[in-house]
Short mmCIF file of C-alpha atoms and ligand atoms in Angstrom, two decimals:
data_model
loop_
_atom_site.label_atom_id
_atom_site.label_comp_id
_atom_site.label_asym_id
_atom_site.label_seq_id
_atom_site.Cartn_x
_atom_site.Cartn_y
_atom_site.Cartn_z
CA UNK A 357 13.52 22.86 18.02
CA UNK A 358 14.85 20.54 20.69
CA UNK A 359 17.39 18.62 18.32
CA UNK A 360 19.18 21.81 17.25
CA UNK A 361 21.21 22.66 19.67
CA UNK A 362 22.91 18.81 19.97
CA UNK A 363 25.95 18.98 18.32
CA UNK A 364 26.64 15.35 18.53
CA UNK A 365 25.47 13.84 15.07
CA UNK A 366 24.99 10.20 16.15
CA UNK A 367 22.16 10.86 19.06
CA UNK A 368 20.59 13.30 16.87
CA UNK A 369 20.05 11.00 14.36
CA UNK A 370 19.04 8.62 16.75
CA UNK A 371 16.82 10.63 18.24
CA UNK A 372 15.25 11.22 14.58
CA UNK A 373 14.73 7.17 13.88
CA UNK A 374 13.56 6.62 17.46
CA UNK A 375 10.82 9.53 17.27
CA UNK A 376 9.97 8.29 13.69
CA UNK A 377 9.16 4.82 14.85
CA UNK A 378 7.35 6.25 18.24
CA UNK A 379 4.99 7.89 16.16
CA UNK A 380 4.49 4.74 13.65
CA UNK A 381 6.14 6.80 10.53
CA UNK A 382 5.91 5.00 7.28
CA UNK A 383 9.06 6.82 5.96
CA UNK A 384 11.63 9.52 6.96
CA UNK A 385 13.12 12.34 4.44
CA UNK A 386 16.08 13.63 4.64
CA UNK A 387 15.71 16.58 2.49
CA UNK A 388 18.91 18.76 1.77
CA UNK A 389 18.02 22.37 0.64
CA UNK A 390 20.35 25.56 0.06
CA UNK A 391 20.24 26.88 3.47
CA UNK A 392 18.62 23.92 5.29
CA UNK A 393 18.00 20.23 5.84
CA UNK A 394 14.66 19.58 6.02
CA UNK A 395 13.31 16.32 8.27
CA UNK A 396 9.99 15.18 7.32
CA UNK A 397 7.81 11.92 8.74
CA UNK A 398 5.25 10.33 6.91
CA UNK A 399 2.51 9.63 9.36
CA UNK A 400 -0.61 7.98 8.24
CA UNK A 401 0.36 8.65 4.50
CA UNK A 402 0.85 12.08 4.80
CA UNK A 403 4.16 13.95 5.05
CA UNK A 404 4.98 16.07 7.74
CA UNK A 405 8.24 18.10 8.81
CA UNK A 406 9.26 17.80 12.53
CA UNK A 407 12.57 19.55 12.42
CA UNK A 408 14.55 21.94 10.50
CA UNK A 409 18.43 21.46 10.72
CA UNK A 410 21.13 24.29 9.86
CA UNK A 411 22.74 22.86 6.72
CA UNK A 412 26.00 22.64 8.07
CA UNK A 413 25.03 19.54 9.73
CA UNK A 414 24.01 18.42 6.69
CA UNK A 415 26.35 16.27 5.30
CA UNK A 416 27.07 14.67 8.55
CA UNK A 417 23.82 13.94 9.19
CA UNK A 418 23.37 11.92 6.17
CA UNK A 419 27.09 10.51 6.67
CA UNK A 420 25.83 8.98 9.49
CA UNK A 421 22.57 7.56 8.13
CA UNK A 422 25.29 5.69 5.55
CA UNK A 423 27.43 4.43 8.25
CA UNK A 424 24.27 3.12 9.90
CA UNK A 425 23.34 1.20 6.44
CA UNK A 426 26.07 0.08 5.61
CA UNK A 427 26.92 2.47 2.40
CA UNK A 428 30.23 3.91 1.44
CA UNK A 429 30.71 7.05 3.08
CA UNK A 430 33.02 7.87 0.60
CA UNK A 431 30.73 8.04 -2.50
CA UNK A 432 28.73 10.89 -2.26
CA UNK A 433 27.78 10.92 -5.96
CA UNK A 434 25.75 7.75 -6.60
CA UNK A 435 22.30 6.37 -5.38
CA UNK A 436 23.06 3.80 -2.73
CA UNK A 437 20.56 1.49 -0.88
CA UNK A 438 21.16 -0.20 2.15
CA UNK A 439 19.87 -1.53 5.66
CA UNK A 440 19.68 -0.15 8.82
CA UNK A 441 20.13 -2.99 11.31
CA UNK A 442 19.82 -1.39 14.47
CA UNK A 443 19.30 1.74 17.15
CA UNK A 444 20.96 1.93 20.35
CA UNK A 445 18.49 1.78 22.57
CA UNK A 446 16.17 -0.50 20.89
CA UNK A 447 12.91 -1.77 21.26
CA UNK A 448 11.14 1.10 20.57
CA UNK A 449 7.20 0.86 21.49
CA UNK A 450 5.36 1.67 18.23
CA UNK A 451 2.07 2.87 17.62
CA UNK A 452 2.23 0.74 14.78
CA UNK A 453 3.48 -2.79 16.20
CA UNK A 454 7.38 -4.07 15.82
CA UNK A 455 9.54 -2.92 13.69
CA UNK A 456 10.67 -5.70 10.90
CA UNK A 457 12.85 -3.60 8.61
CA UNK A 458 14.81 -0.05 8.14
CA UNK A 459 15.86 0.59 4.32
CA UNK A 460 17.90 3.31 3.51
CA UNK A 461 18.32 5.02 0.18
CA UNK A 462 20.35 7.96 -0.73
CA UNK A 463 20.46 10.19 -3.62
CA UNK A 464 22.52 13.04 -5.24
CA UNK A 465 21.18 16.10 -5.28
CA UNK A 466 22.66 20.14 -6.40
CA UNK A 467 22.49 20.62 -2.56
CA UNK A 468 24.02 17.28 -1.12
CA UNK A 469 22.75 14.13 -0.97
CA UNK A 470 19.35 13.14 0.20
CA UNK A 471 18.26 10.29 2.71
CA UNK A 472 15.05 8.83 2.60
CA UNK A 473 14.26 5.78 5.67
CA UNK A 474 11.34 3.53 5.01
CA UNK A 475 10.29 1.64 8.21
CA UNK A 476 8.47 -1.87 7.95
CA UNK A 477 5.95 -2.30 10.75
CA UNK A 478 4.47 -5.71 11.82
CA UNK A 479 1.16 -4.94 12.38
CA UNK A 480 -0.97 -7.51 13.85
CA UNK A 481 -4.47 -6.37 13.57
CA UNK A 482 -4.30 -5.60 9.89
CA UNK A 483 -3.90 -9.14 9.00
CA UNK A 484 -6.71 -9.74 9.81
CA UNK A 485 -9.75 -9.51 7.20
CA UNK A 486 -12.24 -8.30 9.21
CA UNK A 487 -9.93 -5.41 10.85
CA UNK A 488 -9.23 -3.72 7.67
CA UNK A 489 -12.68 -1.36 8.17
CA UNK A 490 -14.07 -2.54 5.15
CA UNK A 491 -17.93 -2.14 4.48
CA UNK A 492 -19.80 -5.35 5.30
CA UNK A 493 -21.20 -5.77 1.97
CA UNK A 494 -17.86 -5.66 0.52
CA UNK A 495 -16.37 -8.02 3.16
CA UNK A 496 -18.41 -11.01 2.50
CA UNK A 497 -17.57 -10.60 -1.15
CA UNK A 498 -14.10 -11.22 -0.50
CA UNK A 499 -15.18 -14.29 1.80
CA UNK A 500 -17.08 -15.72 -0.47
CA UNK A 501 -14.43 -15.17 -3.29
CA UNK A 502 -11.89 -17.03 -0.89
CA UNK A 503 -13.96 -19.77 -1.01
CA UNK A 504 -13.61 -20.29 -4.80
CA UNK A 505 -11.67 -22.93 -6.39
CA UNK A 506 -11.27 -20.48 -9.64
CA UNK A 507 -11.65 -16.88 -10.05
CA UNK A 508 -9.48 -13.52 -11.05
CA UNK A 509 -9.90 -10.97 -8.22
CA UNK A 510 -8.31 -7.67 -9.38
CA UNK A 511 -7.04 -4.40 -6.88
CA UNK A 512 -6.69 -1.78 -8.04
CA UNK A 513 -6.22 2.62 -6.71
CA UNK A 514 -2.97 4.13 -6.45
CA UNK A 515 -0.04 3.51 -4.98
CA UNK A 516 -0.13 3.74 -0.94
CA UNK A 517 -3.76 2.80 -1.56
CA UNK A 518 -2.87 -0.52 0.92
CA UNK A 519 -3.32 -2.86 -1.98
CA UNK A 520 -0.62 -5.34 -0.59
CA UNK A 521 -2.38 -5.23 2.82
CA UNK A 522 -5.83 -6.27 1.66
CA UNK A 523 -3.99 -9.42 -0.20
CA UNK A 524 -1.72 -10.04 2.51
CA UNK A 525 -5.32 -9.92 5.02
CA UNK A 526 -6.87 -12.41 1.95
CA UNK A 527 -4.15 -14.94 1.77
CA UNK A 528 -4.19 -15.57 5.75
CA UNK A 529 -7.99 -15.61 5.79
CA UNK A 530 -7.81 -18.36 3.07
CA UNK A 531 -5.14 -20.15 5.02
CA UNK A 532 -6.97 -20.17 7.85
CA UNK A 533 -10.26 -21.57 5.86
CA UNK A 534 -8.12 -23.97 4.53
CA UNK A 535 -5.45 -24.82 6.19
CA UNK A 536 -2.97 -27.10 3.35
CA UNK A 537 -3.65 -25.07 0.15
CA UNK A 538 -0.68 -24.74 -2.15
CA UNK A 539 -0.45 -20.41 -2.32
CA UNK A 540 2.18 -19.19 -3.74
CA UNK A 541 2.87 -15.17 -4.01
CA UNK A 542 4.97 -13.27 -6.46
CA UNK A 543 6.13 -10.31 -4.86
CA UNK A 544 8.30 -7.24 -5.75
CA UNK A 545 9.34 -6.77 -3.48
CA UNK A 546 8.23 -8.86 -0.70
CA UNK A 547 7.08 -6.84 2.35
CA UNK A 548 6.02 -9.35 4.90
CA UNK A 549 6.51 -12.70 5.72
CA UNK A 550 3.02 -14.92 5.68
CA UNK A 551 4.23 -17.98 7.34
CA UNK A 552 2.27 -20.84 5.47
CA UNK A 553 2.53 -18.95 1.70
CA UNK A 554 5.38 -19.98 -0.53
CA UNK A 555 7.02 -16.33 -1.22
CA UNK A 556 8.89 -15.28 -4.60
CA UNK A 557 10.94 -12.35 -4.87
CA UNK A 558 10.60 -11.00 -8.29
CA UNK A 559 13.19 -8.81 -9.93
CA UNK A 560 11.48 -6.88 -12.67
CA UNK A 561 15.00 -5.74 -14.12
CA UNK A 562 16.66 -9.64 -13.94
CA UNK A 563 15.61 -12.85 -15.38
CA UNK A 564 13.23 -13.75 -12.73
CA UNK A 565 10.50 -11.37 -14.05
CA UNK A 566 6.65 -11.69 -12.90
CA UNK A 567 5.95 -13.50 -16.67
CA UNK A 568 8.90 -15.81 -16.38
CA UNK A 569 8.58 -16.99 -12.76
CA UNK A 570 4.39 -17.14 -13.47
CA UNK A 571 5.21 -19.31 -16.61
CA UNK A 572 7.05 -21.95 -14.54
CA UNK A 573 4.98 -21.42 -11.06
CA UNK A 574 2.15 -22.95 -12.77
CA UNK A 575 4.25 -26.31 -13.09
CA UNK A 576 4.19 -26.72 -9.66
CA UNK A 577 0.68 -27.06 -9.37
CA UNK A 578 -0.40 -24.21 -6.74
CA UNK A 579 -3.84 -23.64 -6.08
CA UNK A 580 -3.90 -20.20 -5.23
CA UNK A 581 -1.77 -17.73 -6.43
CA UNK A 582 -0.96 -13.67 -5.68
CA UNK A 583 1.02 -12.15 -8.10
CA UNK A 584 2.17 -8.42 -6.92
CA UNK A 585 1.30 -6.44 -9.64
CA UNK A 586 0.05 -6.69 -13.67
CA UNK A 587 2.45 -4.35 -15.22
CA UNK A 588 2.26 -5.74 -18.55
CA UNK A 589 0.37 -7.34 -21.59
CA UNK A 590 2.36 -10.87 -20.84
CA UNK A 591 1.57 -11.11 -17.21
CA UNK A 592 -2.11 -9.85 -17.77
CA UNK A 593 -2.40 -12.95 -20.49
CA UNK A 594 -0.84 -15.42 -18.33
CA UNK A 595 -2.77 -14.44 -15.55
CA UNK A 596 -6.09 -14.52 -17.16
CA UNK A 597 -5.11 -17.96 -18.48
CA UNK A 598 -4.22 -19.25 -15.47
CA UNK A 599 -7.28 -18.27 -14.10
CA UNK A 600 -9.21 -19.86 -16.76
CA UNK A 601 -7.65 -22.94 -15.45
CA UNK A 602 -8.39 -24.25 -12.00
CA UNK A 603 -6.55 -21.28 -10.07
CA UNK A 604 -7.41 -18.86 -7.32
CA UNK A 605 -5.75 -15.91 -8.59
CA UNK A 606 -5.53 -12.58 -6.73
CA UNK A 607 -3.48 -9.47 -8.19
CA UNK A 608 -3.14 -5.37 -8.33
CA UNK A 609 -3.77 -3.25 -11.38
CA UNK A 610 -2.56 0.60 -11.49
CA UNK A 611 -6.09 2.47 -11.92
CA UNK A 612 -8.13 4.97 -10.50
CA UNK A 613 -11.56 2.74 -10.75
CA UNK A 614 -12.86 -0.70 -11.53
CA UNK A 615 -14.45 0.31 -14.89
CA UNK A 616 -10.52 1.79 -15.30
CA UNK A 617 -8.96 -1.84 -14.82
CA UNK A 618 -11.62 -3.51 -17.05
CA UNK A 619 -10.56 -1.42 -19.79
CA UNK A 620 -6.76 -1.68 -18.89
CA UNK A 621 -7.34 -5.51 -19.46
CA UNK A 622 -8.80 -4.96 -23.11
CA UNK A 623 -6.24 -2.74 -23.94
CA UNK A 624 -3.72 -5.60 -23.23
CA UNK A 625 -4.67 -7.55 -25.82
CA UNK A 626 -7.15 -9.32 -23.51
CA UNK A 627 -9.73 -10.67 -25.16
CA UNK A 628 -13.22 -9.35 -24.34
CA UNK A 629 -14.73 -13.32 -23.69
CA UNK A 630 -11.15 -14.19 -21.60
CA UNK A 631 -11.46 -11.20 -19.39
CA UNK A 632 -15.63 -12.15 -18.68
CA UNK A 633 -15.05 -15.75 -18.34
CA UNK A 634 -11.45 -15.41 -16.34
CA UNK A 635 -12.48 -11.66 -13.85
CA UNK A 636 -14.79 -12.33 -11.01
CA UNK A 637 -14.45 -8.91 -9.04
CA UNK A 638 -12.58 -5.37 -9.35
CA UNK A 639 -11.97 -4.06 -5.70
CA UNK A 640 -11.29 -0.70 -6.09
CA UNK A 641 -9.72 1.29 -2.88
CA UNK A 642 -8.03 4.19 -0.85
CA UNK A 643 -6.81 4.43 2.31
CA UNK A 644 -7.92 7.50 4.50
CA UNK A 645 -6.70 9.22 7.84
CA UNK A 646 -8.71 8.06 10.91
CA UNK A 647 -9.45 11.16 12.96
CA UNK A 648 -7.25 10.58 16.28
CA UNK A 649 -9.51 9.61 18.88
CA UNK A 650 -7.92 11.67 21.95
CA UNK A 651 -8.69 15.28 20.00
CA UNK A 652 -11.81 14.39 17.78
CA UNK A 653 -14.71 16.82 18.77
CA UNK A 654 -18.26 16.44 17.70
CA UNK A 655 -19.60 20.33 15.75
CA UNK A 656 -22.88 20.98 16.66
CA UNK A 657 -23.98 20.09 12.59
CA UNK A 658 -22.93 16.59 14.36
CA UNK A 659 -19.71 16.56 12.07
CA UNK A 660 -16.35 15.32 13.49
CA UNK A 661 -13.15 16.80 13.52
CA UNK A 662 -9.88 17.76 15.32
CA UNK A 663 -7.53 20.03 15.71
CA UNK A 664 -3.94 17.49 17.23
CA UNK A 665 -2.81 16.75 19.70
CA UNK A 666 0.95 15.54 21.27
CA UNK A 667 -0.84 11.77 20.68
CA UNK A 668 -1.35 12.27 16.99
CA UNK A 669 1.97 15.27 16.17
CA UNK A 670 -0.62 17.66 15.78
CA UNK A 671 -1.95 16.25 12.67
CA UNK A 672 -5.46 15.62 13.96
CA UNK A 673 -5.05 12.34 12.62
CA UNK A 674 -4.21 8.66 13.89
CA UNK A 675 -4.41 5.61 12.13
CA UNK A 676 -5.76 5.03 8.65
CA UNK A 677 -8.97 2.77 7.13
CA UNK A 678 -10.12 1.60 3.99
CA UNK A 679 -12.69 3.11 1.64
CA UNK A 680 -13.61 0.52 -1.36
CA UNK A 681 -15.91 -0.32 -3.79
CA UNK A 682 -16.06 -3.37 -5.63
CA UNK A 683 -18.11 -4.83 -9.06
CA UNK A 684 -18.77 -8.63 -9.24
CA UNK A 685 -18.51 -9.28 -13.42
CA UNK A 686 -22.45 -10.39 -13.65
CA UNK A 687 -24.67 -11.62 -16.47
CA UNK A 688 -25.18 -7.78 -17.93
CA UNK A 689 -21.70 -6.30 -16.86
CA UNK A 690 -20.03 -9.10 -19.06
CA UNK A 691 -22.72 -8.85 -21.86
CA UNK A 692 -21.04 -5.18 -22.16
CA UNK A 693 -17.84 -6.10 -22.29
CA UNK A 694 -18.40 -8.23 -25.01
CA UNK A 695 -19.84 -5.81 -26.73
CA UNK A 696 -16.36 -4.02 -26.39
CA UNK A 697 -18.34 -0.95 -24.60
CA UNK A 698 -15.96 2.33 -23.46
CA UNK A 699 -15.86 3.85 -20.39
CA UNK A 700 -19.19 5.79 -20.12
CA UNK A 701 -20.86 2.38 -21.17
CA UNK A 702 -19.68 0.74 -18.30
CA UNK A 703 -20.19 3.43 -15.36
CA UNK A 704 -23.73 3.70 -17.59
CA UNK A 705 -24.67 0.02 -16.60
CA UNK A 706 -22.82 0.28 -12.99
CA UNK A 707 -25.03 3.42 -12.10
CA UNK A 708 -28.12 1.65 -13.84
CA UNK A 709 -28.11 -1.27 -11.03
CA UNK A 710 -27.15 1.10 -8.16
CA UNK A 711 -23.37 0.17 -7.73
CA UNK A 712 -21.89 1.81 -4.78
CA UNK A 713 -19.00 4.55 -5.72
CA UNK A 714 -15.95 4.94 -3.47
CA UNK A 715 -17.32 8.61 -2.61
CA UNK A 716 -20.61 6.90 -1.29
CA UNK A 717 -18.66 4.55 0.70
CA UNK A 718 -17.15 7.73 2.47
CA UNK A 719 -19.98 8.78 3.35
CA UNK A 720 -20.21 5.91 6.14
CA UNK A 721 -17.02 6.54 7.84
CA UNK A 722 -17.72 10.76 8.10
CA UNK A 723 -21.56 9.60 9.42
CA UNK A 724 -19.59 7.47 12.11
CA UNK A 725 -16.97 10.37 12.59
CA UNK A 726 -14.22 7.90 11.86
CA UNK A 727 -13.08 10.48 9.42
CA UNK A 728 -13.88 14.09 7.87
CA UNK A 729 -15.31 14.70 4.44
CA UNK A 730 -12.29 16.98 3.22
CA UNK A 731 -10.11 13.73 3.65
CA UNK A 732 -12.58 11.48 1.36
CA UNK A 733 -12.34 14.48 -1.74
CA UNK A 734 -8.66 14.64 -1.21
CA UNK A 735 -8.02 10.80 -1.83
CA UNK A 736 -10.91 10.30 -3.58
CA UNK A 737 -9.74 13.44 -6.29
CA UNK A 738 -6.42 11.60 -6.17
ZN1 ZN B 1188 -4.84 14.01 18.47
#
């Protein structure tokens, strides 16, 4: 590969960053192995190597990443975190819109220490609500839950499902709506600035945890509120109160479906009649690989797919869009719930009144040839 032969350590890691950011890469790796240092990208959620370094370069590689962060250069044997301010040479054009941040972390390891670079894009169109590829249906939902003056709306799918993105796209449609609402966000941490929302930083491990600073937000009279993730039984109880009480209240849940998330809520100590009377919607969702437009070809069974191209590093793939589905709590969904119903009950009375699975939802984008089937069961099995 091209970078091998340099043997001057600062333009080669350069070179790594600047090709990284080129490309729109979420994250770099540094990955030290006996005989090798491994460089991976993650493009489009996906990790992919792009170079293969001789491990004698190594340690000087990731020296170098420290001096760039800031890190001592002399401590080789703890986890360090740090910023990377700058790159000669910068701005960079992105596929993915201006760079806002560069974190570094590095970590022991038998075989040296590894690097990893996260890269924090501004990315103007998905801000925006109605560039997020969601499915019509599902888009006025949100709309219409903006509108409310009260309501729970609950995200939940993995992480890297582009959770914070949908609520980030939510709180700037409602501020446009409405310009002068009081929104305040609890974040951890807090990934992009929203100018017009009051942002929190919560730190889970100090005093200002996500039930502490909730407990005393609520004393400052906001009228909507995002709090970055339910982790526990605490938050989930002073969310759902909260949200029993004249708030707009938006937040993520770690689950693989809405039915999932219902029951997560119950199993908190929720009580059945709080989580009908305080839930309006579940949004459930993944985020899939767009096919790259330059290389996409059409099979004659009218299927799309690709095979890369220099555009897309040979991944087939550029860009990524949402699959979702979402369930509105209704007159017979919460009658179920009250009966404290499992699982199977649930998905019984979803499928009963036709409730459109993520899978199904997939469906649309391979029909348009925005994506491939293969990559709907791979995040849909995940
Ligand atoms: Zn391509």
């Amino acid at each position: 590969m091209k970078n091998q032969a340099k043997s001057n350590i600062p333009e080669l890691v350069d070179d790594i960053l600047k090709e990284a950011i080129k490309f729109g890469a979420s994250d770099i790796h540094f990955e030290p192995a006996s005989d090798q240092l491994q460089i991976k990208y993650r493009l489009d959620g996906t990790l992919k190597t792009v170079e293969t370094l001789p491990a004698a370069v190594s340690g000087n590689v990731i020296a170098r990443l420290k001096v760039l962060g800031n890190l001592l250069t002399y401590r080789n044997d703890i986890p360090q975190e740090g910023r990377i301010e700058g790159i000669p040479g910068q701005p960079i054009d992105s596929e993915s819109g201006k760079v806002i941040d560069k974190r570094l972390a590095v970590f022991p390891t038998i075989h040296g220490q590894r690097a990893v670079v996260r890269i924090f894009y501004e990315n103007e169109s998905l801000t925006q609500l109605d560039k997020l590829g969601l499915n019509p249906t599902i888009e006025t939902s949100l709309t219409d839950f903006a509108q409310k003056n009260q309501g729970i709306l609950l995200l939940t799918g993995p992480a890297g499902s582009g959770k914070s993105t949908t609520l980030a796209a939510l709180l700037r449609y409602i501020l446009q709506q409405f310009p002068g609402k009081s929104i305040v966000a609890l974040e951890d941490p807090v990934e992009r600035a929203i100018p017009g929302v009051t942002q929190v930083q919560i730190e889970p491990h100090g005093e200002m945890t996500f039930p502490v600073a909730l407990r005393s937000l609520l004393r400052q009279d906001p009228e909507v509120l995002m709090i970055g993730e339910i982790r526990d039984a605490e938050t989930a109880k002073i969310v759902i109160e909260a949200g029993l009480t004249g708030h707009l209240l938006m937040s993520t849940m770690h689950s693989g479906s809405c039915s999932g998330a219902l029951l997560r809520l119950l199993e908190m100590d929720i009580e059945p009649y709080q989580l009908t009377s305080g839930v309006s919607a579940i949004l459930n969702q993944r985020l899939v690989r767009r096919l790259c437009e330059d290389c996409k070809v059409q099979a004659d069974d009218g299927t799309f797919h690709s095979h890369g191209c220099e555009k897309c590093h040979k991944t087939g793939f550029h860009g990524r869009v949402l699959l979702a589905e979402m369930v509105e709590l209704d007159g017979q969904l919460r009658q179920t719930i009250l009966q404290r119903t499992d699982m199977d009950g649930l998905e019984a009375v979803l499928e009963s009144r036709g409730h459109m699975k993520l899978i199904q939802d997939g469906r649309r984008l391979v029909t348009q040839g925005i994506t491939t089937n293969d990559e709907i069961q791979r995040v849909c099995r995940a």
